[in-house]
Amino acid sequence: MERKHIKNQSKNKKLPIIDQPLSTDFMLKLENIHTFYGQIEALKGIDIEINRGEIVCLIGSNGAGKSTTLMTISGILRPKVGNIYFEGESINETLSHRIVEMGISQVPEGRRIFQRLTVRENLEMGAFLGRGDFASSLERIYSLFPVLKERERQLGGTLSGGEQQMLAIGRALMSNPKLLLLDEPSLGLAPIMVSKIFKTIKEINHEGTTVLLVEQNARAALKLSDRGYVLENGRITIQGKGEELLNNERVKTAYLGE
């Protein structure tokens, strides 16, 4: 197995823990991405690669730049420096709705469902770009989340937190994405609901959807993921297979409470 070292673009330092085969089957590739909020540099030269069919997680503390990374991929924010490639095509200047049409869909932090619309209407909003067959997409969502079928005519704002998270994921899946971006899907949920959500993410991946997961529950995220990246102060500091990061002393101390 060939050992791969990736350099931090800003510091020019080699990152620890990388013992994985090189691949050219990247679905998504971020190269030296710098993203700013005004004069504040939030991402400081990050490199991320996601292979087709993987679950990849991005872990780090609050303010590390995790959500900024997802918003940069989605076109909500624009990188000032660097390149983003999706299936070999640059999407740096691509409009957000076009990025969805290409096959990237995001579940935002805090769910952000339409509270005054019904469950069914929320799902219809996820399908507004018309990717794939609506009836088949709806059937898939109701198969993944039977409770949404039961509450089809209920207003989104009256659902429990866990049900709203299911609805947010279902809404994103209605566009039949190739790549699903998940921002803190376990936030504010009871442990039993967290377990259900993570089980469903695995099922979604098994059905063929590639997943990039941002999650503060680092242990659960790394157990679920094929590979992971640690983001600290806008820089990728560690990367590797999920199981390797679970056993890394630095990760255990900083993120696993050990």
CSV table of C-alpha atoms in Angstrom, one decimal:
chain,number,residue,atom,x,y,z
A,1,MET,CA,0.0,0.0,0.0
A,2,GLU,CA,1.4,3.4,-1.0
A,3,ARG,CA,1.7,5.9,1.7
A,4,LYS,CA,0.3,9.3,0.9
A,5,HIS,CA,1.3,12.6,2.5
A,6,ILE,CA,-0.7,15.7,2.0
A,7,LYS,CA,0.7,19.1,2.9
A,8,ASN,CA,-1.0,21.9,4.6
A,9,GLN,CA,-1.0,24.7,2.0
A,10,SER,CA,-0.5,27.5,4.5
A,11,LYS,CA,2.0,25.8,6.9
A,12,ASN,CA,3.7,23.4,4.4
A,13,LYS,CA,3.6,20.7,7.1
A,14,LYS,CA,2.9,17.0,6.5
A,15,LEU,CA,-0.3,15.8,8.1
A,16,PRO,CA,-0.2,12.7,10.4
A,17,ILE,CA,-2.0,9.4,9.9
A,18,ILE,CA,-2.4,8.7,6.3
A,19,ASP,CA,-2.0,5.1,5.3
A,20,GLN,CA,-4.4,4.6,2.4
A,21,PRO,CA,-4.3,3.8,-1.3
A,22,LEU,CA,-4.2,6.6,-3.7
A,23,SER,CA,-7.4,7.0,-5.8
A,24,THR,CA,-8.5,8.8,-8.9
A,25,ASP,CA,-12.2,8.1,-8.5
A,26,PHE,CA,-12.8,11.4,-6.7
A,27,MET,CA,-16.4,12.5,-6.7
A,28,LEU,CA,-15.5,15.8,-4.9
A,29,LYS,CA,-12.1,17.4,-4.6
A,30,LEU,CA,-11.3,20.6,-2.7
A,31,GLU,CA,-7.8,22.1,-3.5
A,32,ASN,CA,-6.3,24.8,-1.3
A,33,ILE,CA,-9.6,26.4,-0.4
A,34,HIS,CA,-9.6,29.7,1.3
A,35,THR,CA,-13.0,31.1,2.3
A,36,PHE,CA,-13.5,34.5,4.0
A,37,TYR,CA,-16.3,36.3,5.9
A,38,GLY,CA,-15.4,39.8,5.0
A,39,GLN,CA,-11.8,40.2,6.2
A,40,ILE,CA,-11.9,37.1,8.4
A,41,GLU,CA,-10.3,34.0,6.8
A,42,ALA,CA,-12.5,31.0,7.9
A,43,LEU,CA,-10.9,28.3,5.7
A,44,LYS,CA,-7.1,28.5,5.3
A,45,GLY,CA,-6.1,26.3,2.5
A,46,ILE,CA,-8.0,23.0,3.0
A,47,ASP,CA,-7.7,19.9,0.8
A,48,ILE,CA,-10.5,17.3,0.9
A,49,GLU,CA,-11.1,14.4,-1.4
A,50,ILE,CA,-14.2,12.2,-1.4
A,51,ASN,CA,-14.4,9.0,-3.4
A,52,ARG,CA,-17.6,7.8,-5.0
A,53,GLY,CA,-19.6,5.7,-2.6
A,54,GLU,CA,-17.8,6.8,0.6
A,55,ILE,CA,-19.0,8.2,3.8
A,56,VAL,CA,-16.5,10.9,4.9
A,57,CYS,CA,-16.8,12.9,8.1
A,58,LEU,CA,-15.4,16.3,9.0
A,59,ILE,CA,-15.0,16.7,12.8
A,60,GLY,CA,-13.7,19.7,14.8
A,61,SER,CA,-14.7,22.1,17.5
A,62,ASN,CA,-17.2,24.9,17.2
A,63,GLY,CA,-15.9,27.6,14.9
A,64,ALA,CA,-13.4,25.4,13.2
A,65,GLY,CA,-14.9,25.9,9.8
A,66,LYS,CA,-17.0,22.8,9.3
A,67,SER,CA,-20.2,24.4,8.3
A,68,THR,CA,-18.3,27.0,6.2
A,69,THR,CA,-16.8,24.1,4.3
A,70,LEU,CA,-20.2,22.7,3.4
A,71,MET,CA,-21.6,26.1,2.4
A,72,THR,CA,-18.5,26.7,0.2
A,73,ILE,CA,-19.2,23.4,-1.6
A,74,SER,CA,-22.9,24.3,-2.0
A,75,GLY,CA,-22.1,27.6,-3.5
A,76,ILE,CA,-23.6,29.6,-0.7
A,77,LEU,CA,-20.1,31.0,0.0
A,78,ARG,CA,-17.4,31.4,-2.7
A,79,PRO,CA,-13.7,30.5,-2.1
A,80,LYS,CA,-11.3,33.4,-2.6
A,81,VAL,CA,-8.5,31.0,-3.4
A,82,GLY,CA,-8.5,27.4,-4.6
A,83,ASN,CA,-10.6,25.0,-6.6
A,84,ILE,CA,-13.6,22.8,-6.1
A,85,TYR,CA,-14.3,19.9,-8.5
A,86,PHE,CA,-17.4,17.8,-8.7
A,87,GLU,CA,-17.1,14.8,-10.9
A,88,GLY,CA,-14.1,16.5,-12.6
A,89,GLU,CA,-15.9,19.8,-13.3
A,90,SER,CA,-15.0,23.0,-11.6
A,91,ILE,CA,-17.9,24.4,-9.5
A,92,ASN,CA,-16.2,27.5,-8.1
A,93,GLU,CA,-18.5,29.9,-9.9
A,94,THR,CA,-21.5,27.6,-10.2
A,95,LEU,CA,-24.8,29.0,-8.8
A,96,SER,CA,-26.3,27.1,-5.9
A,97,HIS,CA,-29.4,25.9,-7.7
A,98,ARG,CA,-27.2,24.6,-10.5
A,99,ILE,CA,-25.0,22.7,-8.0
A,100,VAL,CA,-28.2,21.0,-6.7
A,101,GLU,CA,-29.1,20.1,-10.3
A,102,MET,CA,-25.6,18.6,-10.8
A,103,GLY,CA,-26.3,16.3,-7.8
A,104,ILE,CA,-25.2,17.9,-4.5
A,105,SER,CA,-27.8,18.4,-1.8
A,106,GLN,CA,-27.3,19.8,1.7
A,107,VAL,CA,-29.1,19.2,5.0
A,108,PRO,CA,-28.4,22.4,6.9
A,109,GLU,CA,-27.6,22.6,10.6
A,110,GLY,CA,-30.7,23.2,12.6
A,111,ARG,CA,-32.9,21.4,10.0
A,112,ARG,CA,-34.6,24.6,8.7
A,113,ILE,CA,-37.7,22.9,7.5
A,114,PHE,CA,-40.7,25.0,6.4
A,115,GLN,CA,-42.6,25.0,9.6
A,116,ARG,CA,-45.9,26.2,8.2
A,117,LEU,CA,-45.9,23.8,5.4
A,118,THR,CA,-47.1,20.2,5.7
A,119,VAL,CA,-44.7,17.2,5.6
A,120,ARG,CA,-45.7,16.5,2.0
A,121,GLU,CA,-45.3,20.1,1.0
A,122,ASN,CA,-41.8,20.2,2.5
A,123,LEU,CA,-40.9,17.2,0.5
A,124,GLU,CA,-42.3,18.7,-2.7
A,125,MET,CA,-40.1,21.7,-2.1
A,126,GLY,CA,-37.1,19.4,-2.1
A,127,ALA,CA,-38.1,18.1,-5.6
A,128,PHE,CA,-38.7,21.5,-7.2
A,129,LEU,CA,-35.8,21.1,-9.6
A,130,GLY,CA,-37.3,17.9,-11.0
A,131,ARG,CA,-34.4,15.5,-10.7
A,132,GLY,CA,-35.8,12.1,-11.2
A,133,ASP,CA,-39.3,10.8,-10.8
A,134,PHE,CA,-41.3,12.5,-8.1
A,135,ALA,CA,-43.5,9.5,-7.1
A,136,SER,CA,-40.4,7.2,-6.9
A,137,SER,CA,-38.5,9.7,-4.8
A,138,LEU,CA,-41.5,10.1,-2.5
A,139,GLU,CA,-41.8,6.4,-2.1
A,140,ARG,CA,-38.2,6.1,-1.2
A,141,ILE,CA,-38.5,8.8,1.5
A,142,TYR,CA,-41.5,7.2,3.0
A,143,SER,CA,-39.7,3.8,3.0
A,144,LEU,CA,-36.7,5.3,4.8
A,145,PHE,CA,-38.9,7.3,7.2
A,146,PRO,CA,-42.3,5.6,7.6
A,147,VAL,CA,-43.3,8.2,10.3
A,148,LEU,CA,-43.3,10.9,7.6
A,149,LYS,CA,-45.9,9.0,5.6
A,150,GLU,CA,-48.0,8.8,8.8
A,151,ARG,CA,-47.6,12.6,9.3
A,152,GLU,CA,-47.9,13.5,5.6
A,153,ARG,CA,-50.6,16.2,6.2
A,154,GLN,CA,-49.2,17.5,9.5
A,155,LEU,CA,-47.4,20.8,9.7
A,156,GLY,CA,-43.6,20.6,9.8
A,157,GLY,CA,-43.4,22.8,12.8
A,158,THR,CA,-45.5,20.4,14.9
A,159,LEU,CA,-43.1,17.5,14.5
A,160,SER,CA,-40.7,16.4,17.2
A,161,GLY,CA,-37.0,17.4,16.8
A,162,GLY,CA,-36.1,13.9,15.5
A,163,GLU,CA,-39.0,13.9,13.0
A,164,GLN,CA,-38.0,17.3,11.8
A,165,GLN,CA,-34.5,16.0,11.2
A,166,MET,CA,-35.9,13.1,9.2
A,167,LEU,CA,-38.0,15.6,7.2
A,168,ALA,CA,-34.9,17.7,6.5
A,169,ILE,CA,-33.0,14.7,5.3
A,170,GLY,CA,-36.0,13.5,3.2
A,171,ARG,CA,-36.3,16.9,1.6
A,172,ALA,CA,-32.7,16.9,0.6
A,173,LEU,CA,-33.0,13.4,-0.8
A,174,MET,CA,-36.0,14.4,-3.0
A,175,SER,CA,-33.6,15.9,-5.5
A,176,ASN,CA,-31.9,12.4,-5.8
A,177,PRO,CA,-28.4,13.7,-5.0
A,178,LYS,CA,-25.2,11.9,-5.9
A,179,LEU,CA,-23.6,13.6,-2.9
A,180,LEU,CA,-25.4,14.4,0.3
A,181,LEU,CA,-23.9,17.0,2.7
A,182,LEU,CA,-25.1,16.6,6.3
A,183,ASP,CA,-24.5,19.4,8.8
A,184,GLU,CA,-24.8,18.2,12.5
A,185,PRO,CA,-27.7,15.7,12.0
A,186,SER,CA,-27.6,14.6,15.6
A,187,LEU,CA,-27.7,18.1,17.1
A,188,GLY,CA,-30.3,18.4,19.9
A,189,LEU,CA,-31.6,14.8,19.5
A,190,ALA,CA,-32.1,12.2,22.1
A,191,PRO,CA,-29.6,9.2,22.0
A,192,ILE,CA,-32.2,6.8,20.6
A,193,MET,CA,-33.0,9.2,17.8
A,194,VAL,CA,-29.4,9.8,17.1
A,195,SER,CA,-28.9,6.0,16.6
A,196,LYS,CA,-31.9,5.9,14.2
A,197,ILE,CA,-30.5,8.9,12.2
A,198,PHE,CA,-27.1,7.3,11.9
A,199,LYS,CA,-28.5,4.0,10.9
A,200,THR,CA,-30.5,5.7,8.1
A,201,ILE,CA,-27.4,7.6,6.9
A,202,LYS,CA,-25.7,4.2,6.5
A,203,GLU,CA,-28.7,2.9,4.6
A,204,ILE,CA,-28.8,5.9,2.3
A,205,ASN,CA,-25.1,5.3,1.6
A,206,HIS,CA,-25.7,1.6,0.9
A,207,GLU,CA,-28.3,2.7,-1.7
A,208,GLY,CA,-25.6,4.5,-3.6
A,209,THR,CA,-25.5,8.1,-2.2
A,210,THR,CA,-22.0,9.4,-1.3
A,211,VAL,CA,-22.1,11.3,2.0
A,212,LEU,CA,-20.0,14.1,3.6
A,213,LEU,CA,-20.9,14.3,7.2
A,214,VAL,CA,-20.2,17.2,9.6
A,215,GLU,CA,-20.7,16.1,13.1
A,216,GLN,CA,-19.7,17.0,16.7
A,217,ASN,CA,-20.4,13.5,17.9
A,218,ALA,CA,-17.0,12.5,16.7
A,219,ARG,CA,-17.1,8.9,18.0
A,220,ALA,CA,-20.4,8.1,16.2
A,221,ALA,CA,-19.2,9.9,13.1
A,222,LEU,CA,-15.9,8.1,12.9
A,223,LYS,CA,-17.5,4.7,13.5
A,224,LEU,CA,-19.9,5.4,10.6
A,225,SER,CA,-17.4,6.8,8.2
A,226,ASP,CA,-14.9,5.2,5.8
A,227,ARG,CA,-12.5,8.2,6.3
A,228,GLY,CA,-12.4,11.4,8.3
A,229,TYR,CA,-10.8,14.8,8.4
A,230,VAL,CA,-10.0,16.9,11.5
A,231,LEU,CA,-10.5,20.6,11.0
A,232,GLU,CA,-8.9,23.0,13.5
A,233,ASN,CA,-9.0,26.8,13.1
A,234,GLY,CA,-9.7,26.6,9.4
A,235,ARG,CA,-7.0,24.0,8.6
A,236,ILE,CA,-7.1,20.2,8.1
A,237,THR,CA,-4.7,18.9,10.7
A,238,ILE,CA,-5.3,15.1,10.6
A,239,GLN,CA,-6.9,12.8,8.2
A,240,GLY,CA,-7.2,9.0,7.8
A,241,LYS,CA,-9.5,6.1,8.0
A,242,GLY,CA,-12.3,6.3,10.5
A,243,GLU,CA,-10.9,3.5,12.6
A,244,GLU,CA,-7.4,5.0,12.6
A,245,LEU,CA,-8.7,8.3,13.9
A,246,LEU,CA,-10.7,6.6,16.6
A,247,ASN,CA,-7.4,5.1,17.9
A,248,ASN,CA,-5.3,8.3,17.4
A,249,GLU,CA,-4.2,9.7,20.8
A,250,ARG,CA,-4.6,13.3,19.8
A,251,VAL,CA,-8.1,12.7,18.5
A,252,LYS,CA,-9.1,10.7,21.5
A,253,THR,CA,-7.9,13.4,23.9
A,254,ALA,CA,-9.4,16.4,22.0
A,255,TYR,CA,-12.7,14.9,20.6
A,256,LEU,CA,-13.5,11.6,22.2
A,257,GLY,CA,-13.1,12.6,25.9
A,258,GLU,CA,-10.4,10.0,26.6
